[in-house]
Amino acid sequence: MLRLYDSRFSGNSWKVRILLSQLALPYERVTLDIRKGETRTPAFRRISRFARVPVLVLEDGRPVVESGAILLHLAEGTPLLPGDPYLRAEVMGWLFFEQADLQKNIATPRVLHLWNEAQSRQQDIARFHAEGYPALEKLEQWLQDRTWLVGDSYTIADLAASTYVSLAGDGGYDMARFAAIRAWVARVQAQPRWVKLLPDEGTAPAT
Ligand SMILES: N[C@@H](CCC(=O)N[C@@H](CS)C(=O)NCC(=O)O)C(=O)O
């Protein structure tokens, strides 16, 4: 059986859980506590060369690291990853943009808020916002006259890009001005078998 190493509040791990659900793939879940250092143990580093979740261990024991790589691997041959080379490149373009421009700029302020460090790290948060807002503006612009990021159907590009964007408010981003993004996130979250980050979101310490 597939085995997913994740953590409860990890948006990158959440992407993989959404896709596993949407593809109806059974898996075993191993949830680590980042704050307790469980991603940095020698045993976990043998599974994850970057000492981070998510990691998907395939049925033959080989690990796949990096959320984007896991999504690409799982979605191969399904309608969530187009077969056409140009459309595949477009999907990958969004996966790279999400990692380079959106993920860290949203995830880090969110973690600082969740860990009650926002007050003491205001300058850091402002720096992340200064890079995150222009990325959100580019996404907003793209979505002005489109339903989905690539082609005319939902793909892993929408799944990957929407996860952290949907959590941006937790990191102090004002999302009121991004109407097209908010409508697109709602469309993504209405897809069949989409799953929430947590059943009891926000009620426990971030890990
Ligand atoms: N680019 C990686 C980022 C993974 C990542 O940042 N994982 C975080 C949780 S969301 C983590 O494991 N952090 C543990 C640590 O930094 O010690 C991906 O997309 O999978």
CSV table of C-alpha atoms and ligand atoms in Angstrom, one decimal:
chain,number,residue,atom,x,y,z
A,1,MET,CA,0.0,0.0,0.0
A,2,LEU,CA,1.1,3.6,-0.6
A,3,ARG,CA,2.4,5.3,2.6
A,4,LEU,CA,2.2,9.1,3.0
A,5,TYR,CA,4.4,10.9,5.6
A,6,ASP,CA,2.8,14.2,6.4
A,7,SER,CA,2.1,16.7,9.2
A,8,ARG,CA,-1.3,18.0,10.3
A,9,PHE,CA,-0.9,21.6,9.3
A,10,SER,CA,1.3,21.1,6.2
A,11,GLY,CA,-0.3,22.6,3.1
A,12,ASN,CA,2.2,20.7,0.9
A,13,SER,CA,1.0,17.4,2.5
A,14,TRP,CA,-2.6,18.5,2.2
A,15,LYS,CA,-2.2,18.7,-1.6
A,16,VAL,CA,-1.2,15.1,-1.7
A,17,ARG,CA,-4.1,14.0,0.5
A,18,ILE,CA,-6.6,15.8,-1.8
A,19,LEU,CA,-5.2,14.0,-4.8
A,20,LEU,CA,-5.1,10.6,-3.2
A,21,SER,CA,-8.7,11.1,-2.3
A,22,GLN,CA,-9.7,12.3,-5.7
A,23,LEU,CA,-8.0,9.4,-7.3
A,24,ALA,CA,-9.6,7.0,-4.7
A,25,LEU,CA,-6.2,5.6,-3.9
A,26,PRO,CA,-5.9,3.8,-0.5
A,27,TYR,CA,-2.9,4.8,1.6
A,28,GLU,CA,-1.4,4.5,5.0
A,29,ARG,CA,-0.8,7.9,6.7
A,30,VAL,CA,2.2,8.6,9.1
A,31,THR,CA,1.7,12.0,10.6
A,32,LEU,CA,4.9,13.7,12.0
A,33,ASP,CA,5.1,16.5,14.5
A,34,ILE,CA,7.4,19.2,12.9
A,35,ARG,CA,7.7,21.2,16.2
A,36,LYS,CA,9.0,18.1,18.0
A,37,GLY,CA,11.7,17.7,15.3
A,38,GLU,CA,10.3,14.5,13.9
A,39,THR,CA,11.2,15.5,10.4
A,40,ARG,CA,14.8,15.8,11.3
A,41,THR,CA,15.6,12.4,12.8
A,42,PRO,CA,18.2,10.2,11.1
A,43,ALA,CA,15.4,7.6,10.5
A,44,PHE,CA,13.2,10.1,8.7
A,45,ARG,CA,16.2,11.6,6.8
A,46,ARG,CA,16.8,8.1,5.3
A,47,ILE,CA,13.2,8.4,3.8
A,48,SER,CA,13.2,12.1,3.0
A,49,ARG,CA,16.6,13.5,1.7
A,50,PHE,CA,15.3,17.0,2.3
A,51,ALA,CA,14.0,16.2,5.8
A,52,ARG,CA,10.6,17.5,5.0
A,53,VAL,CA,7.1,16.3,4.5
A,54,PRO,CA,5.3,15.2,2.3
A,55,VAL,CA,7.0,12.0,1.2
A,56,LEU,CA,5.0,9.3,-0.6
A,57,VAL,CA,6.5,5.8,-0.3
A,58,LEU,CA,5.5,3.7,-3.3
A,59,GLU,CA,4.4,0.1,-3.0
A,60,ASP,CA,7.9,-1.1,-4.0
A,61,GLY,CA,9.4,1.0,-1.2
A,62,ARG,CA,10.8,3.9,-3.2
A,63,PRO,CA,10.2,7.3,-1.8
A,64,VAL,CA,9.0,10.3,-3.9
A,65,VAL,CA,9.8,13.7,-2.3
A,66,GLU,CA,8.5,17.2,-3.1
A,67,SER,CA,4.7,17.8,-3.3
A,68,GLY,CA,4.8,18.7,-7.0
A,69,ALA,CA,6.7,15.6,-7.9
A,70,ILE,CA,4.3,13.5,-5.9
A,71,LEU,CA,1.3,15.1,-7.7
A,72,LEU,CA,2.9,14.5,-11.1
A,73,HIS,CA,3.6,10.9,-10.3
A,74,LEU,CA,0.1,10.1,-9.0
A,75,ALA,CA,-1.7,12.1,-11.7
A,76,GLU,CA,0.1,10.4,-14.6
A,77,GLY,CA,-2.4,8.9,-17.0
A,78,THR,CA,-5.4,10.6,-15.4
A,79,PRO,CA,-7.5,13.5,-16.6
A,80,LEU,CA,-5.8,15.7,-13.9
A,81,LEU,CA,-2.6,15.7,-15.9
A,82,PRO,CA,-3.1,16.4,-19.6
A,83,GLY,CA,-1.3,14.2,-22.1
A,84,ASP,CA,-0.7,17.0,-24.6
A,85,PRO,CA,3.0,18.1,-24.2
A,86,TYR,CA,2.2,21.9,-24.3
A,87,LEU,CA,-0.6,21.6,-21.7
A,88,ARG,CA,1.7,19.4,-19.5
A,89,ALA,CA,4.3,22.1,-19.7
A,90,GLU,CA,1.7,24.7,-18.7
A,91,VAL,CA,0.7,22.5,-15.7
A,92,MET,CA,4.4,22.3,-14.6
A,93,GLY,CA,4.8,26.0,-15.1
A,94,TRP,CA,2.1,26.6,-12.4
A,95,LEU,CA,3.6,24.0,-10.1
A,96,PHE,CA,7.0,25.8,-10.3
A,97,PHE,CA,5.3,29.2,-9.9
A,98,GLU,CA,3.4,28.0,-6.9
A,99,GLN,CA,6.7,26.8,-5.2
A,100,ALA,CA,8.8,29.8,-6.2
A,101,ASP,CA,6.3,32.7,-5.7
A,102,LEU,CA,3.4,31.6,-3.7
A,103,GLN,CA,4.2,28.8,-1.3
A,104,LYS,CA,6.9,30.2,1.0
A,105,ASN,CA,5.5,33.7,0.9
A,106,ILE,CA,2.2,32.4,2.2
A,107,ALA,CA,3.3,29.5,4.3
A,108,THR,CA,5.9,31.3,6.4
A,109,PRO,CA,3.6,34.2,7.6
A,110,ARG,CA,0.9,31.6,8.3
A,111,VAL,CA,3.2,29.5,10.5
A,112,LEU,CA,4.3,32.6,12.3
A,113,HIS,CA,0.7,33.5,13.0
A,114,LEU,CA,-0.2,29.9,14.0
A,115,TRP,CA,2.8,29.8,16.4
A,116,ASN,CA,1.9,33.1,17.9
A,117,GLU,CA,5.1,34.7,16.6
A,118,ALA,CA,3.5,37.3,14.3
A,119,GLN,CA,4.0,40.2,16.7
A,120,SER,CA,7.7,39.7,17.2
A,121,ARG,CA,8.3,38.9,13.5
A,122,GLN,CA,6.3,41.7,11.8
A,123,GLN,CA,9.2,42.8,9.6
A,124,ASP,CA,9.7,39.3,8.3
A,125,ILE,CA,6.0,39.0,7.6
A,126,ALA,CA,6.0,42.3,5.7
A,127,ARG,CA,8.9,41.0,3.6
A,128,PHE,CA,7.0,37.9,2.7
A,129,HIS,CA,3.9,39.9,1.9
A,130,ALA,CA,5.9,42.2,-0.3
A,131,GLU,CA,6.8,39.2,-2.5
A,132,GLY,CA,3.5,37.3,-2.1
A,133,TYR,CA,1.1,40.1,-3.1
A,134,PRO,CA,2.6,40.6,-6.6
A,135,ALA,CA,2.3,36.8,-7.1
A,136,LEU,CA,-1.3,36.8,-6.0
A,137,GLU,CA,-1.9,39.8,-8.4
A,138,LYS,CA,-0.5,37.8,-11.3
A,139,LEU,CA,-2.7,34.8,-10.4
A,140,GLU,CA,-5.8,37.1,-10.1
A,141,GLN,CA,-5.0,38.6,-13.5
A,142,TRP,CA,-4.7,35.1,-15.1
A,143,LEU,CA,-8.1,34.1,-13.6
A,144,GLN,CA,-10.0,37.1,-14.9
A,145,ASP,CA,-11.4,35.3,-17.9
A,146,ARG,CA,-10.6,31.7,-17.1
A,147,THR,CA,-12.3,28.9,-15.1
A,148,TRP,CA,-9.2,26.8,-14.6
A,149,LEU,CA,-5.4,27.5,-14.8
A,150,VAL,CA,-4.7,25.3,-17.7
A,151,GLY,CA,-7.0,24.4,-20.6
A,152,ASP,CA,-10.7,24.0,-19.9
A,153,SER,CA,-10.7,21.5,-17.0
A,154,TYR,CA,-9.5,21.1,-13.4
A,155,THR,CA,-5.9,19.8,-13.2
A,156,ILE,CA,-3.2,19.3,-10.5
A,157,ALA,CA,-2.2,22.9,-11.4
A,158,ASP,CA,-5.4,24.1,-9.8
A,159,LEU,CA,-5.1,21.7,-6.9
A,160,ALA,CA,-1.5,22.7,-6.1
A,161,ALA,CA,-1.8,26.4,-6.6
A,162,SER,CA,-5.0,26.8,-4.6
A,163,THR,CA,-4.0,25.0,-1.4
A,164,TYR,CA,-1.7,27.7,0.1
A,165,VAL,CA,-3.7,30.5,-1.6
A,166,SER,CA,-6.8,29.3,0.3
A,167,LEU,CA,-4.8,29.6,3.6
A,168,ALA,CA,-3.3,33.0,2.8
A,169,GLY,CA,-5.8,34.8,5.2
A,170,ASP,CA,-4.2,32.8,8.1
A,171,GLY,CA,-0.9,34.5,7.2
A,172,GLY,CA,-2.4,38.0,7.4
A,173,TYR,CA,-3.1,38.4,3.7
A,174,ASP,CA,-6.1,40.6,2.8
A,175,MET,CA,-7.8,38.4,0.2
A,176,ALA,CA,-10.9,40.7,-0.2
A,177,ARG,CA,-9.4,42.4,-3.3
A,178,PHE,CA,-8.9,39.1,-5.1
A,179,ALA,CA,-12.4,38.2,-6.3
A,180,ALA,CA,-11.3,36.0,-9.2
A,181,ILE,CA,-9.0,34.0,-6.9
A,182,ARG,CA,-11.7,33.5,-4.3
A,183,ALA,CA,-14.2,32.3,-6.9
A,184,TRP,CA,-11.6,29.9,-8.3
A,185,VAL,CA,-10.7,28.5,-4.9
A,186,ALA,CA,-14.4,27.9,-4.3
A,187,ARG,CA,-14.6,26.0,-7.6
A,188,VAL,CA,-11.6,23.9,-6.7
A,189,GLN,CA,-13.0,23.1,-3.3
A,190,ALA,CA,-16.3,22.0,-4.9
A,191,GLN,CA,-14.5,19.3,-6.9
A,192,PRO,CA,-15.6,15.8,-6.1
A,193,ARG,CA,-13.7,14.1,-3.3
A,194,TRP,CA,-11.9,17.3,-2.3
A,195,VAL,CA,-10.9,17.1,1.4
A,196,LYS,CA,-10.4,19.7,4.1
A,197,LEU,CA,-7.0,20.4,5.6
A,198,LEU,CA,-8.2,19.3,9.1
A,199,PRO,CA,-11.6,18.3,10.4
A,200,ASP,CA,-10.9,20.5,13.4
A,201,GLU,CA,-8.9,23.2,11.5
A,202,GLY,CA,-7.1,25.8,13.6
A,203,THR,CA,-7.8,24.3,17.0
A,204,ALA,CA,-4.5,22.6,17.7
A,205,PRO,CA,-0.9,23.8,17.7
A,206,ALA,CA,0.6,23.8,14.2
A,207,THR,CA,3.0,21.0,13.5
B,1,LIG,N1,9.0,22.1,-1.6
B,1,LIG,C1,8.5,21.2,-0.6
B,1,LIG,C2,8.3,21.9,0.7
B,1,LIG,C3,8.0,21.0,1.8
B,1,LIG,C4,8.0,21.7,3.1
B,1,LIG,O1,8.3,22.8,3.3
B,1,LIG,N2,7.5,20.9,4.1
B,1,LIG,C5,7.4,21.4,5.5
B,1,LIG,C6,6.0,21.3,5.9
B,1,LIG,S1,4.9,22.1,4.8
B,1,LIG,C7,8.3,20.6,6.4
B,1,LIG,O2,8.3,19.4,6.3
B,1,LIG,N3,9.0,21.3,7.2
B,1,LIG,C8,9.9,20.6,8.2
B,1,LIG,C9,11.1,21.4,8.5
B,1,LIG,O3,11.4,22.4,7.8
B,1,LIG,O4,11.8,21.0,9.5
B,1,LIG,C10,7.3,20.5,-1.1
B,1,LIG,O5,6.5,21.1,-1.9
B,1,LIG,O6,7.0,19.3,-0.7
